[in-house]
Every structure is written in structure tokens, then in C-alpha cells.
PDB file of C-alpha atoms in Angstrom:
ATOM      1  CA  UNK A   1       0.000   0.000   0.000  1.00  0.00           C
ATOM      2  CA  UNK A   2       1.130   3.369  -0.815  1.00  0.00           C
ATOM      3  CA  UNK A   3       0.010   6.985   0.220  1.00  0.00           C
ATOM      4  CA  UNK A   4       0.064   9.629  -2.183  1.00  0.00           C
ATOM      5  CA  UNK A   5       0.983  13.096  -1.316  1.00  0.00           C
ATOM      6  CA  UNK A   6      -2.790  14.401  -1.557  1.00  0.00           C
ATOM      7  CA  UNK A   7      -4.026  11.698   0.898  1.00  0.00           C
ATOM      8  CA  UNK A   8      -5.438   9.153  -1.533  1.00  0.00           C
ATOM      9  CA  UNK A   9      -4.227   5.178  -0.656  1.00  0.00           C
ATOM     10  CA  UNK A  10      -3.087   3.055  -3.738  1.00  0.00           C
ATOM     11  CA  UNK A  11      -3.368  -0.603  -2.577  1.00  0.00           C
ATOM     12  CA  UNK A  12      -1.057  -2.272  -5.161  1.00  0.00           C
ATOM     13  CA  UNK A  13       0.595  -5.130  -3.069  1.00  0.00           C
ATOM     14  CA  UNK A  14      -1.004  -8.002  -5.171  1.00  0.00           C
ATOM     15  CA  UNK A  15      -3.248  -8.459  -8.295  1.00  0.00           C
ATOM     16  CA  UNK A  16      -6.099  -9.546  -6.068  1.00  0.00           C
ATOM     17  CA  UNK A  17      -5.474  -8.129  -3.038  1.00  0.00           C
ATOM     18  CA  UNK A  18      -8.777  -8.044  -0.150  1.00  0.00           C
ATOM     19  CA  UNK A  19      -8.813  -6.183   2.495  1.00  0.00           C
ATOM     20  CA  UNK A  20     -11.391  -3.607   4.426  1.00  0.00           C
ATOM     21  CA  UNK A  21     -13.124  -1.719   2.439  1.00  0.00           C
ATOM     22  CA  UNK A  22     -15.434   1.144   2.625  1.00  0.00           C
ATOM     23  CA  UNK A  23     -17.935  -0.243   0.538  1.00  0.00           C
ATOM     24  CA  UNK A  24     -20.402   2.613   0.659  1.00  0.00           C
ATOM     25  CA  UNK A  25     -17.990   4.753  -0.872  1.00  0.00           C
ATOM     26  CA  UNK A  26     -20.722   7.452  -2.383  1.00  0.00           C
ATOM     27  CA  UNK A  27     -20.581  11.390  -2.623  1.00  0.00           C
ATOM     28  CA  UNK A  28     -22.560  11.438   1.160  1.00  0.00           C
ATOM     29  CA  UNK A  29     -19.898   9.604   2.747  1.00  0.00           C
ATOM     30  CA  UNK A  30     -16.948  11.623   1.877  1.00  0.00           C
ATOM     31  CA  UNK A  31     -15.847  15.507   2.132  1.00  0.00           C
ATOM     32  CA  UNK A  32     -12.958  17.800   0.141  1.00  0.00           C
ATOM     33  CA  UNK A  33     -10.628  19.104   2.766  1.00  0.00           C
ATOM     34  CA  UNK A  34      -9.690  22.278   0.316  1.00  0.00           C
ATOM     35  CA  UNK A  35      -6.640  23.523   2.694  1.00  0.00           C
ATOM     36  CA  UNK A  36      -5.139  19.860   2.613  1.00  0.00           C
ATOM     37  CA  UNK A  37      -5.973  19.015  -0.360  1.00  0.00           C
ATOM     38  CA  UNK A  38      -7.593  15.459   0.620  1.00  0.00           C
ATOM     39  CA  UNK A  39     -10.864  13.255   0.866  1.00  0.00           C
ATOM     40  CA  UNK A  40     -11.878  12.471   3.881  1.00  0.00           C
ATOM     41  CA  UNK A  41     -14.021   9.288   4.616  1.00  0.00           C
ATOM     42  CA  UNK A  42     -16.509   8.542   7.394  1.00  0.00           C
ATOM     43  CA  UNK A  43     -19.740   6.082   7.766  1.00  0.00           C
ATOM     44  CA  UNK A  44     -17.983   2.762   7.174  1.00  0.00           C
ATOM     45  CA  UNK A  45     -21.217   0.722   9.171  1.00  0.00           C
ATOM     46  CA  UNK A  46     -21.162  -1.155   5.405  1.00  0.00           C
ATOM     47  CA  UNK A  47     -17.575  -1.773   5.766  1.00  0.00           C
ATOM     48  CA  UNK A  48     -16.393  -5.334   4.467  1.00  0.00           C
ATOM     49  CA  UNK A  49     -13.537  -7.733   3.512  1.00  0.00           C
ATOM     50  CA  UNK A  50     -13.600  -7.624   0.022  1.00  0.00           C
ATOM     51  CA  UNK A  51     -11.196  -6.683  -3.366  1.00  0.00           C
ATOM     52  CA  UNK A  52     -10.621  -2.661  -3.561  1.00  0.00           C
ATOM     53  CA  UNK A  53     -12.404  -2.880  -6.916  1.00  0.00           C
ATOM     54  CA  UNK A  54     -15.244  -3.737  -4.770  1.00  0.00           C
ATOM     55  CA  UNK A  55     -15.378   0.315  -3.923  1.00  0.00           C
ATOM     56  CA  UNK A  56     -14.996   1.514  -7.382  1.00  0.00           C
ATOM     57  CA  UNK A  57     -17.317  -0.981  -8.304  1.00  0.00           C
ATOM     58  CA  UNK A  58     -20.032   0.659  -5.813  1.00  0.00           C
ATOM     59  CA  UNK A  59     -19.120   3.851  -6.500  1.00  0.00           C
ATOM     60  CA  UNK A  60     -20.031   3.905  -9.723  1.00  0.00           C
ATOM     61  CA  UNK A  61     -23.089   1.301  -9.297  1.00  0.00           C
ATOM     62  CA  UNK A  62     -25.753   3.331 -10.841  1.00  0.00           C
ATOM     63  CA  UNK A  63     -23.676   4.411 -13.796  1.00  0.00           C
ATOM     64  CA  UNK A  64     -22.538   0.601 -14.428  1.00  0.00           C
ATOM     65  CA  UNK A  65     -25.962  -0.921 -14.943  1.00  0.00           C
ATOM     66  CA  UNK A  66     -26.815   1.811 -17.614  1.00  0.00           C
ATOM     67  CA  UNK A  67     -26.068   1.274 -21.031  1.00  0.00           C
ATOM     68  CA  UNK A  68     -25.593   4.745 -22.215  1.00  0.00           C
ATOM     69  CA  UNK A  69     -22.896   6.258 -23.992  1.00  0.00           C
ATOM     70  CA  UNK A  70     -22.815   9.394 -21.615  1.00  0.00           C
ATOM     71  CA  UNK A  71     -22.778   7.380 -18.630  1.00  0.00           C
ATOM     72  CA  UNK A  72     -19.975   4.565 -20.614  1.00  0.00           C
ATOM     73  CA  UNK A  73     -18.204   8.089 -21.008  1.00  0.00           C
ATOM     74  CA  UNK A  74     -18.286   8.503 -17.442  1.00  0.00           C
ATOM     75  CA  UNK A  75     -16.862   5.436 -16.704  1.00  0.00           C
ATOM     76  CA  UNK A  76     -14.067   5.752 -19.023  1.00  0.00           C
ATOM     77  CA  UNK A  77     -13.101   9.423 -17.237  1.00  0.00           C
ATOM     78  CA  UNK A  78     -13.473   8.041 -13.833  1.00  0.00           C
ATOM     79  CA  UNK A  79     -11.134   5.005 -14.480  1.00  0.00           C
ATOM     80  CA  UNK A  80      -8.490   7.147 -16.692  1.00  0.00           C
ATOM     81  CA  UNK A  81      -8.378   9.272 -13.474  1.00  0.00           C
ATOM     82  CA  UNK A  82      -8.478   6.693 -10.517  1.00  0.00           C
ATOM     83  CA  UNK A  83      -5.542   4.549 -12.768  1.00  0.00           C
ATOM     84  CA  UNK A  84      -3.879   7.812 -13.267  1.00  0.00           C
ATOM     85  CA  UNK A  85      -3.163   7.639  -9.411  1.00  0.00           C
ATOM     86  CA  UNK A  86      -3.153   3.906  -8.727  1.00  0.00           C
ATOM     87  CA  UNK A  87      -3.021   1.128 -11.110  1.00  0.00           C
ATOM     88  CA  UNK A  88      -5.749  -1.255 -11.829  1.00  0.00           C
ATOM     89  CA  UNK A  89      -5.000  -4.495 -13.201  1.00  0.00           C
ATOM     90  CA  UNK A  90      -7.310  -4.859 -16.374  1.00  0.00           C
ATOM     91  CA  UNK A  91      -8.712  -8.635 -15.083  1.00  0.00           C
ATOM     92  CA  UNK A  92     -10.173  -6.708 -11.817  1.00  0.00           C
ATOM     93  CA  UNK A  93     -12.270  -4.077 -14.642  1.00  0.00           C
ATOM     94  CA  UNK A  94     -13.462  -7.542 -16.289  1.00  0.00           C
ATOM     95  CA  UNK A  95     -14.335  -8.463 -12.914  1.00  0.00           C
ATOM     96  CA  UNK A  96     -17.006  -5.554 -12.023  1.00  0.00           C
ATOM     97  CA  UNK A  97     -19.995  -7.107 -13.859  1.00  0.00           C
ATOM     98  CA  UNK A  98     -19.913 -10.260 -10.981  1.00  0.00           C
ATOM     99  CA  UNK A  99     -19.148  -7.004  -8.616  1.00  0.00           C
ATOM    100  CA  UNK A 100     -22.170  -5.373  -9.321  1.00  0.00           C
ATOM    101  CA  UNK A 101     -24.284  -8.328  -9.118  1.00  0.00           C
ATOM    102  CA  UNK A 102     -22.835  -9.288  -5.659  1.00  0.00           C
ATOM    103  CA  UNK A 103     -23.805  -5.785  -4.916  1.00  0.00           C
ATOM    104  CA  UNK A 104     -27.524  -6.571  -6.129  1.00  0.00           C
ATOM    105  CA  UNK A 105     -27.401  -9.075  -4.171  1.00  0.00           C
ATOM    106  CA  UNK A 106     -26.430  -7.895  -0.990  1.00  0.00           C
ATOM    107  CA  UNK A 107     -28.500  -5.011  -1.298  1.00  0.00           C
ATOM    108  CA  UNK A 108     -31.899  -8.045  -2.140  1.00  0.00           C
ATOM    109  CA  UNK A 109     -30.926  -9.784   1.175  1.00  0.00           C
ATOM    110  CA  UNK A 110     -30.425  -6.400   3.173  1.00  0.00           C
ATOM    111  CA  UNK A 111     -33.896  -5.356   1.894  1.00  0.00           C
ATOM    112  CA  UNK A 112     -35.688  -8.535   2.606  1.00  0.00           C
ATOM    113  CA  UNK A 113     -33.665  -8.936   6.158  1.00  0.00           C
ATOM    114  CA  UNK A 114     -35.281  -5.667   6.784  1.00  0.00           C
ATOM    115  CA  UNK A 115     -38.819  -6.890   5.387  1.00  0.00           C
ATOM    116  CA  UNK A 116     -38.486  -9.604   8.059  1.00  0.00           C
ATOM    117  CA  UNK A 117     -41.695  -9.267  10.600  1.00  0.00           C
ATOM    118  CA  UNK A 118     -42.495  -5.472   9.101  1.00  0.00           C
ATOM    119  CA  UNK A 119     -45.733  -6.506   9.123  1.00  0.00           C
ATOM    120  CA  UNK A 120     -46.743  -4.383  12.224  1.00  0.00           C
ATOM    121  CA  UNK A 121     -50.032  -2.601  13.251  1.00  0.00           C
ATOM    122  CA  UNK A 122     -49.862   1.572  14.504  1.00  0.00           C
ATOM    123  CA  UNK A 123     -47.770   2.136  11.885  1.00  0.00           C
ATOM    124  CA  UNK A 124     -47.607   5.867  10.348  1.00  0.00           C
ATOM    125  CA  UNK A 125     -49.758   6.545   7.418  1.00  0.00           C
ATOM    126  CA  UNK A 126     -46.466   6.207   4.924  1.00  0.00           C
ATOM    127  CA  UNK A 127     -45.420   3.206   6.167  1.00  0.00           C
ATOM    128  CA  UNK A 128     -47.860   0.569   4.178  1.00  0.00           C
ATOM    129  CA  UNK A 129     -46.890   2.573   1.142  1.00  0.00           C
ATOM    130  CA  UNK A 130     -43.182   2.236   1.916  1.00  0.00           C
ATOM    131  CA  UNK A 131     -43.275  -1.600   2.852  1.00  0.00           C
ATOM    132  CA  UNK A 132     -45.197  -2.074  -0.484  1.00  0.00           C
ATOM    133  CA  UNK A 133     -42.441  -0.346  -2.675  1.00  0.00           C
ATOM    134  CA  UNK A 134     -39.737  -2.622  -1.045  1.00  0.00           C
ATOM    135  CA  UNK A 135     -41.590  -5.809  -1.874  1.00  0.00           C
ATOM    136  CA  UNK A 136     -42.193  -4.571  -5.088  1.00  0.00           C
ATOM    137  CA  UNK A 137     -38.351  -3.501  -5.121  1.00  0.00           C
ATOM    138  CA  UNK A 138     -37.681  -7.092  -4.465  1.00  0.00           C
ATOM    139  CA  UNK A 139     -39.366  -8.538  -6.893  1.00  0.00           C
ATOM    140  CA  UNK A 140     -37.946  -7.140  -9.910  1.00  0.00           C
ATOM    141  CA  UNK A 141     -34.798  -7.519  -7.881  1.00  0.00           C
ATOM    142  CA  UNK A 142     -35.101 -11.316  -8.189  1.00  0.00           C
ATOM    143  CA  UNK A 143     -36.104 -10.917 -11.804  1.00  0.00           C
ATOM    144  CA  UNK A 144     -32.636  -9.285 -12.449  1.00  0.00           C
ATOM    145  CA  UNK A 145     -30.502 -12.642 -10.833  1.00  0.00           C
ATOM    146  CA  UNK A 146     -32.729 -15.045 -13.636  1.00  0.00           C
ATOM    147  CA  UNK A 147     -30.068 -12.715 -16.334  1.00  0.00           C
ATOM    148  CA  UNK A 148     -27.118 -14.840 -16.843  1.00  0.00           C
ATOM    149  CA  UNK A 149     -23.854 -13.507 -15.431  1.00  0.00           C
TER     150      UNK A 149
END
């Protein structure tokens, strides 16, 4: 592992190296320190042992699944910049399809874990509409894991 001068960790001790990661790695869960010229990193409850690719991978999650050029653009920028810093063996990038499904899937069993005995009386008045749009969120969830790798 090496630190850059601006604060950002390259992890480049092996091909497929797992360790911690953030895992939640999203725009909410990280500030710009302007005077220091680093990120900054907090709210790792999702934290897991996993690849690092695993946090590009779920960083970029909703531009991934889309088939777009603008968003495949995106991509492209975002990995020209992140292997500017720290190199990224070309197998991992193969890799991030079975990435993003695990993430699908972890996100189905979070959702259904939290679907477990929901069915409650003196509830608030958005709550029935809320359960409903997880179950439905589910389903077409499921749908998605039929699609071959």
C-alpha cells in the first residue's frame, strides 16, 4: 500500500489483493478538505472484507448498470483518473460485472432482512406505502438474478 501526497491510498501489493473496504464509498460519505488538499471518509457501518475494486465498483453502481454512452463516457473518465493515481490491473475491470451483481445481491438480502416481521399494526400513514415499494423492489430484484452472469 502506498500513500500519495494528496491523501489518496493506492493498494497495489497483489493483483487480487482483499482487504477492508469502505464499501459505501458514495458522494454522502466523503468531504474535500480544500486547505489539505484530501478526501476524507466517514460512515464505514457497510464496511467489508472484500477486493478494492469492490469500492470503485459501488461507486459507480448506478452508472454501471446503464447502457448509455454518456454514462460509458463517465466510466471511461473516472477510471483514466483513478488509474492515473493507482493502477488497476485490467482482469479486476473484467471483474465488475460479478461485482455489481454481488452488490444486487447484498442489497436483495439487506432489503428482505429488513422486510423480516415489518408486518406491524400503529404504523404511520407512509409506512404501508413504503413496505409495499420494497416488496415490489424485491421482486424485480429477483427478476434481475434469472439474467445470466
Amino acid at each position: 500500500m502506498s500513500l500519495h501526497s494528496r491523501g489518496f491510498v493506492c493498494y497495489s501489493e497483489g493483483r487480487f489483493e482483499r482487504k477492508i473496504i469502505h464499501y459505501d464509498f458514495q458522494l454522502d460519505n466523503n468531504f474535500w478538505h480544500a486547505s489539505t488538499s484530501q478526501f476524507h471518509d466517514f460512515d464505514y457501518d457497510d464496511a467489508m472484507n472484500h477486493w478494492y475494486a469492490m469500492d470503485i465498483v459501488a461507486a459507480l453502481a448506478d452508472v454501471l448498470d446503464n447502457t448509455e454512452r454518456v454514462f460509458s463516457s463517465q466510466i471511461e473518465c473516472f477510471l483514466r483518473g483513478y488509474t492515473a493515481i493507482c493502477p488497476l490491473d485490467k482482469q479486476m475491470i473484467e471483474h465488475f460485472p460479478k461485482f455489481l451483481r454481488f452488490s444486487k445481491l447484498y442489497s436483495l438480502s439487506r432489503i428482505l432482512t429488513a422486510l423480516e416481521d415489518s408486518d406491524l399494526s400503529n404504523t404511520p400513514p407512509w409506512y404501508a406505502g413504503l413496505r409495499l415499494k420494497l416488496k415490489t423492489m424485491t421482486d424485480e430484484m429477483r427478476l434481475g438474478f434469472s439474467n445470466p452472469w
